[in-house]
Coordinates of N, CA and C in Angstrom, one line a residue:
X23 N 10.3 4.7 -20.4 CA 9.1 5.3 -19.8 C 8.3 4.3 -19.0
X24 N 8.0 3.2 -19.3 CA 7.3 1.9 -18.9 C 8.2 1.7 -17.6
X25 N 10.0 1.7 -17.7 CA 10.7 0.9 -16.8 C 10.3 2.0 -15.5
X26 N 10.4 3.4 -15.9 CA 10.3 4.4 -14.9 C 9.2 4.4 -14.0
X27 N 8.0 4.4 -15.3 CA 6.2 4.1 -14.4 C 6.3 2.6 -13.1
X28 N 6.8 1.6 -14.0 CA 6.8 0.5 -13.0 C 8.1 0.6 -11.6
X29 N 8.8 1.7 -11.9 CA 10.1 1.8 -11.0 C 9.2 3.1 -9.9
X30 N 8.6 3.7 -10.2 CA 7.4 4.7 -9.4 C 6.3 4.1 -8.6
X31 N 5.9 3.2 -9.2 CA 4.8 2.1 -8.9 C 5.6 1.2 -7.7
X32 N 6.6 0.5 -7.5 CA 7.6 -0.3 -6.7 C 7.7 0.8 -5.8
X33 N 7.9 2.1 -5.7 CA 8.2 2.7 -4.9 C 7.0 3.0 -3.9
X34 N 6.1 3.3 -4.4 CA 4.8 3.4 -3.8 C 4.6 2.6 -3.0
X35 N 4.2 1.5 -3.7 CA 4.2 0.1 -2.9 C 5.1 -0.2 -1.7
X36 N 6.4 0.2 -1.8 CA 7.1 0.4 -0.5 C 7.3 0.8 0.1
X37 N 6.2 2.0 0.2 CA 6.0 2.8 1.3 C 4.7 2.8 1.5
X38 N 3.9 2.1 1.2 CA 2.8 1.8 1.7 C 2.9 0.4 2.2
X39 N 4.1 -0.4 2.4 CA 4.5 -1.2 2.6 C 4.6 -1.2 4.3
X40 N 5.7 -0.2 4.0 CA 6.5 0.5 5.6 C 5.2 0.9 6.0
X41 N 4.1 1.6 6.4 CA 2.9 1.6 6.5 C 1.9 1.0 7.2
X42 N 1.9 -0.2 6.7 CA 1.2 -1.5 6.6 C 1.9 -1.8 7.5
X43 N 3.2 -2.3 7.6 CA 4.1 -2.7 9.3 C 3.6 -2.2 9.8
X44 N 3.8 -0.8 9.7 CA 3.8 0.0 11.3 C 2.6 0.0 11.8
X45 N 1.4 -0.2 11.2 CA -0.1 -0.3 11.9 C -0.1 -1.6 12.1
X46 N 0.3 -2.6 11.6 CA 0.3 -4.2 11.5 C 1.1 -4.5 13.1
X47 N 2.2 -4.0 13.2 CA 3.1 -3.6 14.9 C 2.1 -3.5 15.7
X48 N 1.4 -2.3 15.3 CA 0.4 -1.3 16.6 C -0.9 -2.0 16.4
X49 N -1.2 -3.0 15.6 CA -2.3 -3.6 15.6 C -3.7 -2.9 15.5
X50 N -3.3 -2.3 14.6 CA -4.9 -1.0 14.5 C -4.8 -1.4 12.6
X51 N -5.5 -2.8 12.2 CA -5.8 -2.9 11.1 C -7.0 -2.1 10.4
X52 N -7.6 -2.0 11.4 CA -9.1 -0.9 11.0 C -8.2 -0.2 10.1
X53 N -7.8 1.1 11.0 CA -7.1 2.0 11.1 C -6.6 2.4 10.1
X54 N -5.6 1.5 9.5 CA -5.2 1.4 8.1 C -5.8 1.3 7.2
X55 N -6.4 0.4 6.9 CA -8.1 0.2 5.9 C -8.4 1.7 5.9
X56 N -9.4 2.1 7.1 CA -9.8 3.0 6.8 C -9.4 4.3 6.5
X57 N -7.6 4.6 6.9 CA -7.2 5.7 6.6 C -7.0 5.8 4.8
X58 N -6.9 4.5 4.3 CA -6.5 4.7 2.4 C -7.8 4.6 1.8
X59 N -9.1 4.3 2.8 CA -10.4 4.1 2.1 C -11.2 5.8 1.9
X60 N -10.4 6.3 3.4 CA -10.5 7.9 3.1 C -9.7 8.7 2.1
X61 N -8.9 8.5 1.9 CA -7.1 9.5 1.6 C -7.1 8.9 0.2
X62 N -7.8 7.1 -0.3 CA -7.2 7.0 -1.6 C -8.0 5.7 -1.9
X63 N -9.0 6.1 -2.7 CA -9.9 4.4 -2.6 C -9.0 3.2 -3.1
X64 N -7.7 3.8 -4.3 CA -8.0 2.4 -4.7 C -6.4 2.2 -4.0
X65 N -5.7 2.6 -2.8 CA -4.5 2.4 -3.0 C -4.2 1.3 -2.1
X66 N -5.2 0.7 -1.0 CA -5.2 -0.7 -0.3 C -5.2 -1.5 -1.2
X67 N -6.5 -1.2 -2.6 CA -6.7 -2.4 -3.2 C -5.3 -2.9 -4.0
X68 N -4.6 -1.9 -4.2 CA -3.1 -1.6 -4.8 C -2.5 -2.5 -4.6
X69 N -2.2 -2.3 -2.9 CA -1.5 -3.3 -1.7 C -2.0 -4.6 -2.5
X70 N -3.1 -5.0 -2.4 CA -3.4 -6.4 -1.9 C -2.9 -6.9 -3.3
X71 N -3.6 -6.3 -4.4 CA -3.0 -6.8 -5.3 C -1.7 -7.3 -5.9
X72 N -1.1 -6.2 -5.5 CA 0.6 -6.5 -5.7 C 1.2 -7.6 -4.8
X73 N 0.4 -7.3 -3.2 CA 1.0 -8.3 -2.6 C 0.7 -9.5 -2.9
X74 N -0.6 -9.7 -3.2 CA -1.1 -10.9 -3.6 C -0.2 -11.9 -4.9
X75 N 0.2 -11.0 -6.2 CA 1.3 -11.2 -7.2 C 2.2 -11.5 -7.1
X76 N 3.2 -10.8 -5.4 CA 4.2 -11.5 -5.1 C 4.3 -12.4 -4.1

């Protein structure tokens, strides 16, 4: 159950990953911020944190 949650969680992450490029490419960091500050408050903070971990 735990391997699954954390194997759901990894997936997330890397596609908010692919994401993060693609505006990070197109250089519209607002853009990004503000689309997950609308769509999902805590899923930037998600990002940072995980990325921050690895």
């Amino acid at each position: 159950m735990l391997e699954l949650n954390l194997k759901n969680k990894f997936s997330l992450y890397c596609l908010y990953f692919k994401i993060f490029i693609k505006e990070l490419v197109l250089n519209n960091i607002k853009h990004y911020v503000d689309y997950f500050r609308v769509n999902n408050l805590y899923s930037a903070y998600f990002i940072f944190i995980v990325d921050y971990k690895l």
